Structures are given as structure tokens and as C-alpha cells.
């Protein structure tokens, strides 16, 4: 053997499955995953979402059964999105105590009290124009929207939501929601801040899932995907405002941001593998180009490795069914 041959051979620890498992650095399990779900009012049967193969809108009448099924499979948490038939200029159904948000959260908590319910807190599925807040002269009015976010948060908390998860991308939304919750006595209701949310093209399939009416874009309130410093700053602002956990969204194309925030904050950090990330894997696998099961595990493992504690993923039930 030539003397210069390396004494260091990393392949020694890769020789077989046992060794590879022993020296694997990153793991994830079902307890790290949150399943986002879509609940539509006024329908009797499941409606498949064609841009997200395997995902369906759930009728209210079948929601309790679905939550029980998820719990039996080992899912610990869901994020609820409503598909409303009561659209108006401000999304007022969201702060109606008999509205879709209140009913859907209540059904989930009644069905399985220990299921952690995170209530997506926004207006875009409840406004006729599809924007995430109140429009004034074609622009989303930040401060008017904050008031309504507070109202919606209190309604969701009263219905039993464990987490208020504001995705509207308004400045000051975490502070406004914390104040509204505390004023109403909901000191123990947590805030899952969508703290670093990019204006991403990867939300495309979600717009079909939620039946979004949006014509324009959300670039005046969601972040420019090219900004790394601002991404950290946004999450740190939400920490100061009282967030209980932070989030990076989307996840897979933003692993550097996840790592940056992991190093800048001690709060729990989550990442949202969004509808477009899901669709790319599903359709890539359907076309025979990639092995779905392996790519799913690799993508989620990479998000964990980057520093996320929890992952929002539409694959959560697939993993519960097939094992990790
Ligand atoms: C709306 C909202 C969006 C998502 C979650 N909440 C879409 C958007 O901001 O346009 C995206 C989720 C996904 O794509 O899976 N506030
Ligand atoms: Zn929105």
C-alpha cells in the first residue's frame, strides 16, 4: 500500500445497516410532525384536491371521524384551514362564534381532546378578494387587520385551539394577538408565529386547496425570498412580541434560513413543507422520476438537520401509515 494512502476512511462507518444506524446524526418521528388539514363548510363528501394528490377537503360532518383516525395513527397535532362559503370584504366569519373557525376547532377538540389543534389565523379564505386582511385603496391595511386578527384569535381560543397560528404576515401581529388573548383571559393559549414567511410560488396548490379568490400577489406583506438578513430579523421580532414558537415557510428551499434562525434564537423552531413542495414530490413520483417514500424521508430529514424541531407536512399521515 502506498504510504500516502489515507489512514482516514469514513467508509468504515458506512459498511452495513447497523453501523449506518448507529452513526446516524439526525432522526425524526411522528411526534415531530403536524398535519395541515382543509375543512370546507356546506359539503357532504370529501373533495379531492387535484393539485395535491392524496389530499382532500374534509366536510364538517366527517371531521370528527378524521381526527379520530389521525389520532389512532399516531398524529399528535393538526393545523386547521377553513374553506369558507361566507366571504365578505373583511373576512368577518372568522370572528363569528358560530363561524367555520369556531366550529372546526370545536369539532377537533371534542373528538380528540389531546390532539394539539393549531388554528391558522388569517383572512384570505374568508375574504371575497382573497387577500390576507382588510383592503384600503387596493392595499392591505396593516393596523386595521391587526384588530381583526385579535378578534379571530379570541374566537379560536374560546373554541379550544391550543395554538393561534397567524399567517397573515402583518407587522405587529404576534403582539396584537397576545394582547387580545390575554385581555380575554386566554393566558395559556400559545402563539405559533409564521415568523419568517416568504412570498413563495410554492403556495400554488394551496390556493386551489383553499379555493382562494386572490387575483394579485402577496409581495407587499410576505417576504422577498432573496433576503436572508431580513428573514432572521422577522423571526426575532416575533420572539420579542411574545411568540411561543417560530416558523420558516416554505421549508426545503430555505434550509439556510432555518439554520440561521436556529442559531439566533432559543425558541422552538418549526418549518412548513408547503403545498408546492408536496406536489413536486407527488407528481415527480407519479411520473416515475423519483422514489416517493425515500424522497419524503430525505426532504423531512434535511429540514430537521437544518434545525427545525417540528415540521408541518401533508405527508404526516402517509408516514403514520407506512412507518418512518
Ligand atoms: C395563507 C396561507 C398560505 C399558506 C398557509 N396559509 C398561502 C399564502 O400565503 O398564499 C400556504 C400553505 C401551503 O402552500 O401549503 N395565509
Ligand atoms: Zn392569508
Short mmCIF file of C-alpha atoms and ligand atoms in Angstrom, two decimals:
data_model
loop_
_atom_site.label_atom_id
_atom_site.label_comp_id
_atom_site.label_asym_id
_atom_site.label_seq_id
_atom_site.Cartn_x
_atom_site.Cartn_y
_atom_site.Cartn_z
CA UNK A 1 0.00 0.00 0.00
CA UNK A 2 1.46 3.36 -0.96
CA UNK A 3 2.44 5.36 2.11
CA UNK A 4 0.36 8.34 1.11
CA UNK A 5 -2.82 6.22 1.17
CA UNK A 6 -5.22 7.84 3.67
CA UNK A 7 -5.38 6.40 7.16
CA UNK A 8 -8.73 8.07 7.46
CA UNK A 9 -11.50 6.03 5.90
CA UNK A 10 -15.01 7.45 6.56
CA UNK A 11 -16.45 4.48 4.70
CA UNK A 12 -15.66 2.25 7.72
CA UNK A 13 -18.76 3.59 9.47
CA UNK A 14 -20.97 3.04 6.42
CA UNK A 15 -20.29 -0.66 5.89
CA UNK A 16 -23.70 -2.03 6.87
CA UNK A 17 -27.15 -1.01 8.10
CA UNK A 18 -26.32 -1.42 11.78
CA UNK A 19 -23.30 0.84 11.52
CA UNK A 20 -25.17 3.37 9.46
CA UNK A 21 -27.97 3.49 12.02
CA UNK A 22 -25.58 3.75 14.97
CA UNK A 23 -23.84 6.74 13.45
CA UNK A 24 -26.88 8.49 12.01
CA UNK A 25 -26.93 12.05 13.36
CA UNK A 26 -30.47 13.16 12.57
CA UNK A 27 -33.78 11.40 13.24
CA UNK A 28 -37.37 12.44 13.05
CA UNK A 29 -40.51 10.73 14.27
CA UNK A 30 -44.26 11.18 14.17
CA UNK A 31 -44.17 13.36 17.26
CA UNK A 32 -42.23 15.94 15.25
CA UNK A 33 -44.91 16.33 12.58
CA UNK A 34 -48.03 18.47 12.30
CA UNK A 35 -50.67 17.61 9.69
CA UNK A 36 -52.31 20.58 7.94
CA UNK A 37 -55.97 19.89 7.01
CA UNK A 38 -58.64 21.65 4.94
CA UNK A 39 -62.22 21.72 6.18
CA UNK A 40 -64.97 23.00 3.90
CA UNK A 41 -68.39 24.08 5.09
CA UNK A 42 -71.57 23.17 3.23
CA UNK A 43 -70.34 19.97 1.55
CA UNK A 44 -71.36 16.37 2.25
CA UNK A 45 -68.46 14.44 0.79
CA UNK A 46 -64.71 14.65 0.61
CA UNK A 47 -63.44 16.71 -2.34
CA UNK A 48 -60.05 15.67 -3.76
CA UNK A 49 -57.57 18.48 -4.38
CA UNK A 50 -56.21 17.69 -7.83
CA UNK A 51 -53.01 19.71 -7.43
CA UNK A 52 -52.23 17.79 -4.19
CA UNK A 53 -52.78 14.09 -4.94
CA UNK A 54 -53.93 12.29 -1.79
CA UNK A 55 -55.19 15.44 -0.03
CA UNK A 56 -58.92 16.12 0.24
CA UNK A 57 -61.14 18.84 1.58
CA UNK A 58 -62.97 17.41 4.57
CA UNK A 59 -66.71 18.05 5.12
CA UNK A 60 -67.56 19.25 8.62
CA UNK A 61 -69.75 16.17 9.15
CA UNK A 62 -66.70 13.90 8.65
CA UNK A 63 -64.16 15.95 10.57
CA UNK A 64 -64.58 14.21 13.94
CA UNK A 65 -64.05 10.80 12.32
CA UNK A 66 -60.95 12.06 10.52
CA UNK A 67 -59.42 13.46 13.70
CA UNK A 68 -60.05 10.12 15.46
CA UNK A 69 -58.39 8.31 12.56
CA UNK A 70 -55.33 10.59 12.72
CA UNK A 71 -55.06 10.10 16.48
CA UNK A 72 -55.23 6.32 16.13
CA UNK A 73 -52.45 6.51 13.55
CA UNK A 74 -50.24 8.43 15.99
CA UNK A 75 -50.65 12.03 14.77
CA UNK A 76 -50.27 14.45 17.67
CA UNK A 77 -51.22 17.74 16.06
CA UNK A 78 -53.19 19.28 13.20
CA UNK A 79 -53.23 22.73 11.65
CA UNK A 80 -56.74 23.71 10.57
CA UNK A 81 -57.60 25.68 7.42
CA UNK A 82 -61.20 26.55 6.64
CA UNK A 83 -62.71 26.70 3.17
CA UNK A 84 -65.47 29.23 3.67
CA UNK A 85 -68.71 29.85 1.80
CA UNK A 86 -69.21 33.10 3.72
CA UNK A 87 -66.88 35.54 2.01
CA UNK A 88 -67.04 39.28 2.54
CA UNK A 89 -64.74 42.31 2.38
CA UNK A 90 -63.11 41.78 5.80
CA UNK A 91 -63.46 38.05 6.43
CA UNK A 92 -65.88 38.64 9.30
CA UNK A 93 -66.93 34.98 9.51
CA UNK A 94 -63.58 34.37 11.21
CA UNK A 95 -64.64 36.24 14.35
CA UNK A 96 -68.16 34.85 14.47
CA UNK A 97 -68.59 32.48 17.41
CA UNK A 98 -70.73 30.25 15.18
CA UNK A 99 -68.41 30.65 12.17
CA UNK A 100 -66.34 27.99 10.45
CA UNK A 101 -63.18 28.53 12.50
CA UNK A 102 -65.00 28.21 15.78
CA UNK A 103 -66.95 25.12 14.66
CA UNK A 104 -63.96 23.35 13.12
CA UNK A 105 -61.72 23.86 16.13
CA UNK A 106 -64.53 22.77 18.46
CA UNK A 107 -65.18 19.58 16.48
CA UNK A 108 -61.47 18.64 16.58
CA UNK A 109 -61.11 19.22 20.32
CA UNK A 110 -64.39 17.41 21.12
CA UNK A 111 -63.36 14.41 19.02
CA UNK A 112 -59.85 14.02 20.50
CA UNK A 113 -59.11 16.45 23.36
CA UNK A 114 -55.41 15.57 23.43
CA UNK A 115 -54.94 16.38 19.72
CA UNK A 116 -52.99 19.66 19.64
CA UNK A 117 -55.02 21.98 17.43
CA UNK A 118 -53.30 24.89 15.74
CA UNK A 119 -55.75 27.32 14.20
CA UNK A 120 -54.39 29.00 11.08
CA UNK A 121 -55.23 32.64 11.69
CA UNK A 122 -55.73 34.66 8.54
CA UNK A 123 -58.47 36.06 6.31
CA UNK A 124 -57.59 35.04 2.76
CA UNK A 125 -60.01 32.10 2.78
CA UNK A 126 -62.79 34.30 4.10
CA UNK A 127 -62.40 37.48 2.05
CA UNK A 128 -64.06 37.97 -1.33
CA UNK A 129 -60.83 39.48 -2.71
CA UNK A 130 -58.59 36.73 -1.30
CA UNK A 131 -56.10 39.00 0.45
CA UNK A 132 -54.92 38.26 3.99
CA UNK A 133 -56.59 41.32 5.54
CA UNK A 134 -58.64 44.47 5.11
CA UNK A 135 -58.16 46.29 1.78
CA UNK A 136 -57.98 50.08 1.58
CA UNK A 137 -57.46 51.52 -1.89
CA UNK A 138 -56.14 48.19 -3.09
CA UNK A 139 -53.57 47.91 -0.29
CA UNK A 140 -53.82 45.58 2.71
CA UNK A 141 -54.24 47.83 5.75
CA UNK A 142 -51.88 46.51 8.39
CA UNK A 143 -53.33 48.07 11.53
CA UNK A 144 -56.99 47.54 10.66
CA UNK A 145 -56.12 43.88 10.04
CA UNK A 146 -54.43 43.61 13.45
CA UNK A 147 -57.71 44.38 15.20
CA UNK A 148 -59.46 41.61 13.28
CA UNK A 149 -56.64 39.15 13.95
CA UNK A 150 -57.17 39.73 17.66
CA UNK A 151 -60.89 39.04 17.30
CA UNK A 152 -60.31 35.87 15.30
CA UNK A 153 -57.71 34.65 17.80
CA UNK A 154 -60.08 35.05 20.74
CA UNK A 155 -62.83 33.14 18.90
CA UNK A 156 -60.44 30.28 18.10
CA UNK A 157 -59.13 30.24 21.68
CA UNK A 158 -62.68 30.14 23.06
CA UNK A 159 -63.38 27.17 20.77
CA UNK A 160 -60.40 25.38 22.34
CA UNK A 161 -57.48 26.00 19.99
CA UNK A 162 -54.14 25.19 21.62
CA UNK A 163 -52.23 27.43 19.23
CA UNK A 164 -53.13 30.54 17.32
CA UNK A 165 -51.05 30.46 14.15
CA UNK A 166 -51.18 33.84 12.39
CA UNK A 167 -50.18 33.53 8.72
CA UNK A 168 -51.34 36.97 7.59
CA UNK A 169 -47.82 38.46 7.61
CA UNK A 170 -48.93 41.75 9.21
CA UNK A 171 -46.39 43.75 11.19
CA UNK A 172 -47.08 43.51 14.92
CA UNK A 173 -49.49 40.59 14.58
CA UNK A 174 -47.98 38.49 17.35
CA UNK A 175 -48.12 41.33 19.86
CA UNK A 176 -51.68 42.26 18.85
CA UNK A 177 -52.83 38.64 19.22
CA UNK A 178 -51.05 38.17 22.55
CA UNK A 179 -52.71 41.30 23.93
CA UNK A 180 -56.14 40.26 22.69
CA UNK A 181 -55.78 36.74 24.11
CA UNK A 182 -54.58 37.98 27.49
CA UNK A 183 -57.31 40.63 27.69
CA UNK A 184 -59.86 37.85 27.18
CA UNK A 185 -58.20 35.64 29.81
CA UNK A 186 -56.60 33.14 27.41
CA UNK A 187 -53.16 33.26 29.01
CA UNK A 188 -52.45 29.62 28.20
CA UNK A 189 -53.27 29.78 24.51
CA UNK A 190 -49.97 29.70 22.63
CA UNK A 191 -48.86 31.52 19.51
CA UNK A 192 -47.24 29.61 16.65
CA UNK A 193 -45.83 32.54 14.73
CA UNK A 194 -45.44 32.22 10.99
CA UNK A 195 -42.46 34.37 11.79
CA UNK A 196 -40.50 34.14 8.54
CA UNK A 197 -42.94 33.69 5.69
CA UNK A 198 -41.78 34.21 2.14
CA UNK A 199 -43.90 35.33 -0.83
CA UNK A 200 -43.35 31.95 -2.47
CA UNK A 201 -44.54 30.44 -5.75
CA UNK A 202 -44.65 27.16 -3.84
CA UNK A 203 -48.04 28.06 -2.33
CA UNK A 204 -49.69 27.47 -5.73
CA UNK A 205 -51.54 24.21 -4.93
CA UNK A 206 -52.71 25.61 -1.56
CA UNK A 207 -54.63 28.27 -3.43
CA UNK A 208 -56.66 25.50 -5.10
CA UNK A 209 -56.96 23.64 -1.81
CA UNK A 210 -58.37 26.69 -0.07
CA UNK A 211 -60.34 27.95 -3.06
CA UNK A 212 -58.51 31.27 -2.96
CA UNK A 213 -60.04 34.18 -4.83
CA UNK A 214 -56.73 36.07 -4.98
CA UNK A 215 -56.01 37.89 -8.24
CA UNK A 216 -52.73 39.69 -7.46
CA UNK A 217 -49.93 38.59 -5.16
CA UNK A 218 -48.87 38.99 -1.53
CA UNK A 219 -45.50 40.64 -2.09
CA UNK A 220 -46.40 43.77 -0.14
CA UNK A 221 -46.76 41.76 3.08
CA UNK A 222 -44.88 38.46 2.68
CA UNK A 223 -41.09 38.44 2.46
CA UNK A 224 -38.83 38.62 -0.57
CA UNK A 225 -37.38 35.08 -0.96
CA UNK A 226 -33.94 36.55 -1.70
CA UNK A 227 -33.50 38.14 1.76
CA UNK A 228 -31.50 36.31 4.39
CA UNK A 229 -30.82 39.03 6.97
CA UNK A 230 -34.41 40.23 6.93
CA UNK A 231 -35.54 36.63 7.40
CA UNK A 232 -33.72 36.40 10.73
CA UNK A 233 -34.90 39.86 11.74
CA UNK A 234 -38.54 38.94 11.11
CA UNK A 235 -38.35 35.89 13.38
CA UNK A 236 -36.53 37.79 16.13
CA UNK A 237 -39.24 40.48 16.04
CA UNK A 238 -41.89 37.83 16.63
CA UNK A 239 -39.86 36.45 19.51
CA UNK A 240 -39.82 39.93 21.09
CA UNK A 241 -43.56 40.26 20.51
CA UNK A 242 -44.21 37.11 22.55
CA UNK A 243 -44.26 34.20 20.11
CA UNK A 244 -44.11 30.75 21.72
CA UNK A 245 -42.58 29.16 18.63
CA UNK A 246 -41.13 30.38 15.35
CA UNK A 247 -41.57 29.13 11.80
CA UNK A 248 -39.85 29.23 8.44
CA UNK A 249 -42.13 28.79 5.44
CA UNK A 250 -41.58 27.23 2.91
CA UNK A 251 -39.01 24.76 4.24
CA UNK A 252 -37.00 22.83 1.65
CA UNK A 253 -35.71 25.78 -0.36
CA UNK A 254 -34.93 27.73 2.84
CA UNK A 255 -32.69 25.40 4.84
CA UNK A 256 -30.09 28.15 5.23
CA UNK A 257 -32.73 30.37 6.84
CA UNK A 258 -33.78 27.57 9.22
CA UNK A 259 -30.15 27.20 10.28
CA UNK A 260 -29.68 30.96 10.71
CA UNK A 261 -32.75 31.29 12.93
CA UNK A 262 -31.85 28.15 14.88
CA UNK A 263 -28.59 29.87 15.78
CA UNK A 264 -30.17 33.25 16.54
CA UNK A 265 -32.99 32.15 18.87
CA UNK A 266 -33.62 29.65 21.66
CA UNK A 267 -37.34 29.37 20.88
CA UNK A 268 -38.72 26.16 19.40
CA UNK A 269 -38.37 26.40 15.64
CA UNK A 270 -40.73 24.89 13.11
CA UNK A 271 -40.74 24.69 9.33
CA UNK A 272 -43.63 24.31 6.90
CA UNK A 273 -43.17 21.94 3.97
CA UNK A 274 -45.77 23.68 1.82
CA UNK A 275 -48.22 22.53 -0.82
CA UNK A 276 -45.84 23.08 -3.75
CA UNK A 277 -43.11 21.02 -2.08
CA UNK A 278 -45.66 18.25 -1.53
CA UNK A 279 -46.94 18.46 -5.11
CA UNK A 280 -43.45 18.34 -6.64
CA UNK A 281 -42.68 15.12 -4.80
CA UNK A 282 -46.08 13.53 -5.52
CA UNK A 283 -46.09 14.37 -9.23
CA UNK A 284 -42.41 13.53 -9.62
CA UNK A 285 -43.11 10.11 -8.15
CA UNK A 286 -46.26 9.63 -10.25
CA UNK A 287 -44.17 10.31 -13.35
CA UNK A 288 -41.75 7.61 -12.25
CA UNK A 289 -38.85 10.03 -11.87
CA UNK A 290 -38.25 9.64 -8.13
CA UNK A 291 -38.95 7.17 -5.32
CA UNK A 292 -41.62 8.93 -3.26
CA UNK A 293 -41.04 7.21 0.08
CA UNK A 294 -37.32 7.89 0.01
CA UNK A 295 -37.60 11.46 -1.17
CA UNK A 296 -40.19 12.22 1.53
CA UNK A 297 -37.86 10.94 4.25
CA UNK A 298 -34.87 12.71 2.77
CA UNK A 299 -36.72 16.02 2.50
CA UNK A 300 -38.04 15.89 6.07
CA UNK A 301 -34.71 14.67 7.42
CA UNK A 302 -32.98 17.60 5.74
CA UNK A 303 -35.41 20.07 7.33
CA UNK A 304 -34.70 18.55 10.75
CA UNK A 305 -30.96 18.54 10.11
CA UNK A 306 -31.13 22.24 9.25
CA UNK A 307 -32.53 22.86 12.73
CA UNK A 308 -36.32 22.55 12.77
CA UNK A 309 -37.89 20.96 15.85
CA UNK A 310 -41.31 20.46 14.28
CA UNK A 311 -42.35 20.11 10.65
CA UNK A 312 -45.71 20.91 9.11
CA UNK A 313 -46.19 18.39 6.32
CA UNK A 314 -49.02 16.97 4.23
CA UNK A 315 -47.11 13.67 4.28
CA UNK A 316 -47.72 13.16 8.01
CA UNK A 317 -50.50 10.57 7.54
CA UNK A 318 -48.50 8.68 4.89
CA UNK A 319 -45.65 8.39 7.38
CA UNK A 320 -48.02 7.36 10.16
CA UNK A 321 -49.41 4.64 7.92
CA UNK A 322 -46.17 3.35 6.46
CA UNK A 323 -43.81 3.96 9.39
CA UNK A 324 -40.76 6.23 9.35
C1 LIG B 1 -52.49 31.96 3.74
C2 LIG B 1 -51.65 30.75 3.79
C3 LIG B 1 -50.97 30.22 2.72
C4 LIG B 1 -50.40 29.05 3.17
C5 LIG B 1 -50.73 28.90 4.51
N1 LIG B 1 -51.51 29.98 4.88
C6 LIG B 1 -50.88 30.69 1.32
C7 LIG B 1 -50.40 32.05 1.07
O1 LIG B 1 -49.84 32.73 1.94
O2 LIG B 1 -50.60 32.50 -0.06
C8 LIG B 1 -49.57 28.14 2.32
C9 LIG B 1 -49.56 26.73 2.73
C10 LIG B 1 -49.14 25.81 1.65
O3 LIG B 1 -48.84 26.21 0.50
O4 LIG B 1 -49.08 24.62 1.94
N2 LIG B 1 -52.29 32.88 4.74
ZN1 LIG B 2 -53.75 34.56 4.32
#
